[in-house]
């Protein structure tokens, strides 16, 4: 067997298991043995017997655990393994074919999450088994859902360095990737900001002013300032749809690129960093398209001369930058970011460790976040559209005044 993952962790000495004679395993769900933790005595006779029956005995899992339940069909009736039996008794009693391990040797995290506590004395636990479906301890996001995952993380942090860069359970390749993922969004945002405010823009601004100050045709006093432009009725629905699609795309990309097996706090920070960056880029691009649509509508209603449009190409950049720095946009953006951070953190804030209560609180926080995003996306889209109309209208009026 070469394709497997270990989802158990030894938290206390298990040397007692060497006292098990032939076959020991733990019983789950009252009637099924679990193959996560087993003690098997090598036996060529047993192996040959198993191989002769592997194609005839049913397996409810399609794998080893189902086959072992069929092979050891009487396992639910086996006696419980007791490591403290005196040696004198062991010498006179017949060797059992199988024995049942107590929960101490195979503590099920799934059962812990149902009761929010272990069924046995926690200080006596020997082996913890993370067998709650896809919630495995090596995935960083399970740290925020399953309390026993902190045991796995603590053991990993105490691991000694066997290869360069592997101390504390770290992966040198992941460390390099984490640094790259941490710096890339900052470089993209900083580069975009510098590009929009670069010296080239100022030179271009001066160039258009010089060209337009020569002979600008007089077009009369524009009546565009009297235009009553209404927000399209479909804009609100489209903005909400685009907003939530941007969230889905941002989360999908972030989950894909953030390494699964790194420290929980590091992964959480990268997750938020990439999600926020991608979301604001996507939704910001949508708002800019709405802003341009508003400008185009006013332009169609009040056409201007070609010489005037030459001057507008520079004014467009100024107004675009001004609209991006809108205080209201910052208010909604920071509000969404704040709620996105608080919503998953509610269980930690209130000290709740039960899985279902954690999920319930996250759902409540998600509903609040979704409501705020719905209102914010509609409002921002309407403001961007009206801002585009207003800026185009103001630009045309200013052109006529300059003429």
XYZ file of C-alpha atoms in Angstrom:
403
model
C 0.000 0.000 0.000
C 1.666 3.231 -1.175
C -1.269 5.641 -1.643
C -2.475 6.655 1.815
C -2.612 9.480 4.355
C -2.230 9.191 8.115
C -5.183 10.735 9.958
C -4.307 9.505 13.451
C -1.919 10.986 15.976
C -0.363 9.351 19.031
C -0.588 11.648 22.044
C 0.563 9.207 24.727
C 2.567 5.989 24.917
C 0.926 3.001 23.210
C 3.433 0.380 24.354
C 0.534 -1.445 26.039
C -0.627 -2.538 22.584
C 2.313 -4.921 22.326
C 0.453 -7.053 24.867
C -2.265 -7.689 22.306
C -1.988 -11.311 21.094
C -3.346 -11.758 17.569
C -5.763 -9.100 16.342
C -7.000 -5.971 18.108
C -9.114 -3.120 16.749
C -11.660 -0.607 17.908
C -15.403 -1.015 17.522
C -17.336 1.914 16.056
C -21.074 2.462 15.744
C -21.731 -0.581 17.961
C -21.122 -3.185 15.249
C -18.291 -2.151 12.912
C -14.574 -2.440 13.550
C -12.490 0.528 12.453
C -9.187 -0.169 10.700
C -7.659 3.202 11.611
C -5.862 1.697 14.598
C -5.172 -2.043 14.625
C -2.703 -4.473 16.152
C -1.941 -7.373 13.807
C 0.306 -10.338 14.525
C 2.119 -11.389 11.321
C 0.859 -14.780 10.207
C 1.395 -16.409 6.839
C -1.559 -18.704 7.431
C -3.936 -15.797 8.116
C -2.587 -13.900 5.100
C -3.150 -16.834 2.753
C -6.629 -17.352 4.160
C -7.477 -13.688 3.587
C -6.179 -13.758 0.026
C -8.332 -16.796 -0.730
C -11.456 -14.969 0.460
C -10.769 -11.415 -0.726
C -12.848 -11.907 -3.884
C -15.725 -13.712 -2.190
C -16.338 -11.847 1.064
C -18.352 -8.608 0.757
C -16.862 -5.223 1.665
C -19.343 -2.499 2.566
C -16.633 0.150 2.027
C -15.123 -1.412 -1.066
C -11.783 -1.449 0.769
C -9.865 -3.019 3.615
C -12.193 -1.982 6.447
C -15.267 -3.553 4.882
C -13.368 -6.754 4.108
C -12.000 -7.014 7.660
C -15.529 -6.654 9.057
C -16.605 -9.585 6.914
C -13.519 -11.636 7.729
C -13.812 -11.015 11.487
C -17.588 -11.275 11.472
C -17.739 -12.144 15.198
C -15.642 -9.142 16.215
C -18.526 -7.278 18.010
C -18.640 -10.179 20.483
C -14.928 -10.049 21.280
C -13.724 -9.156 24.767
C -12.279 -5.745 25.509
C -8.493 -5.627 25.525
C -7.150 -5.121 29.051
C -3.412 -4.347 29.270
C -3.430 -4.704 33.067
C -4.245 -8.419 33.262
C -1.685 -10.144 35.522
C 0.907 -12.286 33.826
C -0.252 -15.332 35.784
C -3.700 -15.086 34.266
C -2.322 -14.640 30.747
C -0.354 -17.878 31.045
C -3.368 -20.031 31.884
C -6.085 -18.499 29.688
C -6.472 -19.402 26.004
C -5.092 -16.858 23.533
C -8.046 -14.903 22.094
C -8.350 -14.709 18.319
C -9.417 -11.070 18.523
C -9.885 -8.345 21.122
C -11.599 -4.967 21.113
C -9.579 -1.840 21.851
C -11.139 0.815 24.046
C -11.827 4.333 22.794
C -8.587 5.472 24.438
C -6.687 3.913 21.534
C -8.951 5.258 18.789
C -10.681 8.449 19.944
C -13.066 9.530 17.185
C -13.086 13.287 16.515
C -16.525 12.929 14.952
C -17.988 11.724 18.244
C -16.162 14.532 20.067
C -17.809 17.157 17.870
C -21.269 15.731 18.533
C -20.929 15.971 22.317
C -18.237 18.685 22.424
C -16.212 16.453 24.728
C -14.426 13.125 24.741
C -16.327 10.057 25.879
C -13.352 9.050 28.023
C -10.873 10.783 30.300
C -8.970 13.189 28.044
C -5.796 12.864 30.116
C -5.726 9.116 29.344
C -6.119 9.397 25.566
C -3.569 7.439 23.579
C -4.553 7.954 19.919
C -6.802 10.581 18.302
C -8.419 9.606 15.002
C -9.540 12.427 12.701
C -12.198 10.503 10.829
C -14.806 13.219 10.285
C -15.195 12.895 6.521
C -13.246 15.573 4.593
C -12.315 17.518 7.746
C -8.706 16.444 8.054
C -6.222 18.142 10.407
C -3.605 18.829 7.732
C -6.036 21.196 5.962
C -5.547 24.636 7.552
C -9.213 25.601 7.518
C -10.234 22.701 9.788
C -8.361 24.446 12.620
C -11.218 26.970 12.784
C -13.926 24.281 12.892
C -12.601 21.373 14.952
C -11.168 22.030 18.376
C -9.075 18.794 18.552
C -7.130 19.929 15.479
C -5.042 22.146 17.784
C -3.491 18.919 19.163
C -2.291 18.024 15.660
C -0.955 21.547 15.081
C 0.846 21.638 18.439
C 2.613 18.354 17.707
C 3.648 19.662 14.295
C 5.109 22.830 15.798
C 7.275 20.736 18.148
C 8.773 18.584 15.416
C 12.538 18.816 15.149
C 14.334 19.738 11.942
C 15.289 16.535 10.111
C 15.959 18.312 6.792
C 16.846 21.987 6.174
C 13.742 24.125 6.687
C 11.535 21.318 8.057
C 11.588 22.351 11.728
C 8.179 22.850 13.300
C 6.487 20.769 10.611
C 7.276 23.292 7.860
C 7.742 22.528 4.187
C 10.575 24.540 2.555
C 8.714 24.607 -0.776
C 5.567 25.929 0.877
C 7.570 28.580 2.736
C 8.847 30.021 -0.557
C 5.378 29.893 -2.078
C 3.854 31.626 0.965
C 6.295 34.523 0.667
C 5.511 34.880 -3.025
C 1.751 34.796 -2.423
C 2.126 37.344 0.367
C 4.040 39.876 -1.751
C 2.238 39.513 -5.093
C -1.047 41.287 -4.172
C 0.878 44.207 -2.681
C 2.980 44.486 -5.839
C -0.099 44.365 -8.074
C -1.993 47.010 -6.080
C 1.061 49.255 -5.678
C 1.947 48.933 -9.360
C -1.614 49.756 -10.387
C -1.689 52.817 -8.172
C 1.650 54.088 -9.446
C 0.577 53.457 -13.024
C -2.511 55.603 -12.596
C -0.604 58.426 -10.946
C 2.584 58.196 -12.962
C 4.498 61.070 -14.478
C 3.242 60.032 -17.915
C -0.294 60.977 -16.930
C 0.822 64.451 -15.887
C 2.741 64.900 -19.140
C -0.259 63.747 -21.139
C -2.458 66.125 -19.141
C -0.218 69.075 -20.043
C -0.083 67.972 -23.677
C -3.864 67.969 -24.108
C -4.223 71.314 -22.349
C -1.729 72.893 -24.781
C -3.450 71.395 -27.820
C -6.937 72.304 -26.682
C -6.019 75.891 -25.736
C -5.371 76.816 -29.363
C -8.591 76.882 -31.365
C -11.537 75.303 -29.715
C -14.753 75.587 -31.632
C -17.517 77.340 -29.811
C -20.419 74.969 -29.399
C -22.758 77.185 -27.472
C -23.952 76.727 -23.944
C -24.530 73.053 -23.342
C -27.919 72.030 -22.141
C -26.632 68.774 -20.736
C -26.733 70.143 -17.231
C -30.506 70.049 -17.498
C -30.629 66.403 -18.511
C -32.501 64.204 -16.059
C -30.721 60.852 -16.271
C -32.362 57.991 -14.394
C -30.629 54.875 -13.164
C -31.668 51.829 -15.241
C -34.068 49.586 -13.353
C -31.994 46.501 -14.110
C -28.772 47.953 -12.706
C -29.463 46.937 -9.100
C -30.041 43.275 -9.933
C -27.014 43.091 -12.192
C -24.783 44.726 -9.583
C -25.872 42.232 -6.887
C -25.273 39.299 -9.236
C -21.832 40.574 -10.258
C -20.942 41.257 -6.611
C -21.719 37.725 -5.461
C -20.099 36.183 -8.535
C -16.977 38.201 -7.728
C -17.082 36.751 -4.202
C -17.397 33.186 -5.520
C -14.570 33.665 -8.019
C -12.354 35.334 -5.404
C -12.914 32.581 -2.853
C -12.415 29.877 -5.463
C -9.102 31.307 -6.635
C -7.923 31.903 -3.057
C -8.758 28.373 -1.914
C -6.975 26.981 -4.958
C -3.720 28.903 -4.622
C -3.286 28.972 -0.818
C -1.318 25.886 0.309
C -3.368 23.517 2.445
C -0.626 22.350 4.771
C 0.717 25.548 6.301
C 0.113 27.197 9.656
C -3.577 28.163 10.165
C -2.937 31.846 10.896
C -0.656 32.194 7.873
C -3.213 30.536 5.590
C -6.044 32.635 6.981
C -4.132 35.859 6.329
C -3.293 34.778 2.764
C -6.891 33.748 2.217
C -8.217 37.153 3.212
C -5.470 39.006 1.364
C -6.116 37.262 -1.947
C -9.895 37.212 -1.596
C -10.084 40.939 -0.874
C -7.607 41.816 -3.632
C -9.346 39.773 -6.334
C -12.815 40.870 -5.237
C -12.024 44.588 -5.208
C -10.290 44.306 -8.581
C -13.235 42.465 -10.154
C -16.030 44.515 -8.612
C -14.041 47.724 -9.021
C -13.702 46.982 -12.741
C -17.471 46.459 -12.921
C -18.140 49.784 -11.185
C -15.778 51.499 -13.605
C -17.728 50.032 -16.538
C -20.947 51.371 -15.014
C -19.245 54.761 -14.578
C -18.247 54.784 -18.253
C -21.756 53.721 -19.250
C -23.155 56.772 -17.494
C -20.722 59.006 -19.397
C -21.660 57.401 -22.720
C -25.368 57.904 -22.152
C -24.910 61.633 -21.536
C -22.592 61.856 -24.558
C -25.249 60.292 -26.786
C -27.841 62.764 -25.533
C -25.562 65.806 -25.954
C -23.008 65.259 -28.726
C -19.937 67.487 -28.713
C -17.329 68.417 -31.325
C -14.233 66.395 -32.073
C -11.958 69.123 -30.704
C -13.839 69.105 -27.449
C -13.490 65.295 -27.166
C -9.757 65.749 -27.364
C -9.854 67.706 -24.144
C -12.237 65.180 -22.596
C -9.710 62.354 -22.894
C -7.655 64.010 -20.188
C -10.594 65.019 -18.043
C -11.765 61.411 -18.129
C -8.649 60.275 -16.285
C -9.038 62.962 -13.637
C -12.658 62.099 -12.952
C -11.948 58.397 -13.013
C -9.381 58.821 -10.281
C -11.662 61.083 -8.293
C -14.507 58.581 -8.484
C -12.219 55.782 -7.268
C -11.343 57.815 -4.184
C -14.992 58.353 -3.269
C -15.380 58.288 0.506
C -18.630 56.352 0.201
C -16.887 53.657 -1.822
C -14.251 53.335 0.876
C -16.975 53.158 3.510
C -18.757 50.266 1.796
C -15.500 48.509 0.922
C -14.177 48.645 4.470
C -17.592 47.653 5.797
C -17.666 44.517 3.652
C -14.095 43.675 4.623
C -14.888 44.124 8.318
C -17.972 41.896 8.180
C -16.099 39.286 6.121
C -13.524 39.058 8.899
C -15.986 39.157 11.800
C -18.520 36.637 10.410
C -16.211 33.570 10.545
C -14.673 34.835 13.800
C -17.910 34.928 15.798
C -17.379 31.441 17.355
C -13.917 32.461 18.555
C -15.206 35.793 19.867
C -17.907 34.075 21.930
C -15.694 31.101 22.881
C -17.944 28.490 21.251
C -16.321 25.140 20.431
C -19.323 23.003 19.414
C -19.208 22.343 15.674
C -22.872 22.945 14.917
C -23.036 26.126 16.995
C -19.909 27.342 15.232
C -21.443 26.668 11.862
C -24.706 28.286 12.969
C -22.955 31.468 14.059
C -21.003 31.548 10.810
C -24.250 31.237 8.865
C -25.785 34.125 10.824
C -22.704 36.233 10.179
C -22.806 35.243 6.508
C -26.437 36.344 6.213
C -25.587 39.733 7.715
C -22.629 40.058 5.343
C -24.752 39.067 2.331
C -27.434 41.624 3.263
C -24.848 44.390 3.581
C -23.202 43.391 0.296
C -26.572 43.419 -1.468
C -27.316 46.959 -0.317
C -23.766 48.167 -0.894
C -23.481 46.736 -4.413
C -26.761 48.354 -5.496
C -25.819 51.688 -3.968
C -22.292 51.706 -5.386
C -23.498 50.803 -8.875
C -26.109 53.575 -8.800
C -23.545 56.090 -7.538
C -21.047 55.076 -10.206
C -23.639 55.454 -12.957
C -24.823 58.861 -11.718
C -21.244 59.947 -11.134
C -20.438 59.150 -14.746
C -23.429 61.157 -15.924
C -22.565 64.048 -13.629
C -18.883 64.110 -14.585
C -19.655 64.072 -18.301
C -22.276 66.735 -17.813
C -19.921 68.900 -15.742
C -17.095 68.429 -18.233
C -19.222 69.589 -21.153
C -20.442 72.641 -19.241
C -16.883 73.542 -18.301
C -15.795 73.209 -21.923
C -18.422 75.692 -23.031
C -17.399 78.087 -20.275
C -13.739 77.886 -21.368
C -14.767 78.587 -24.927
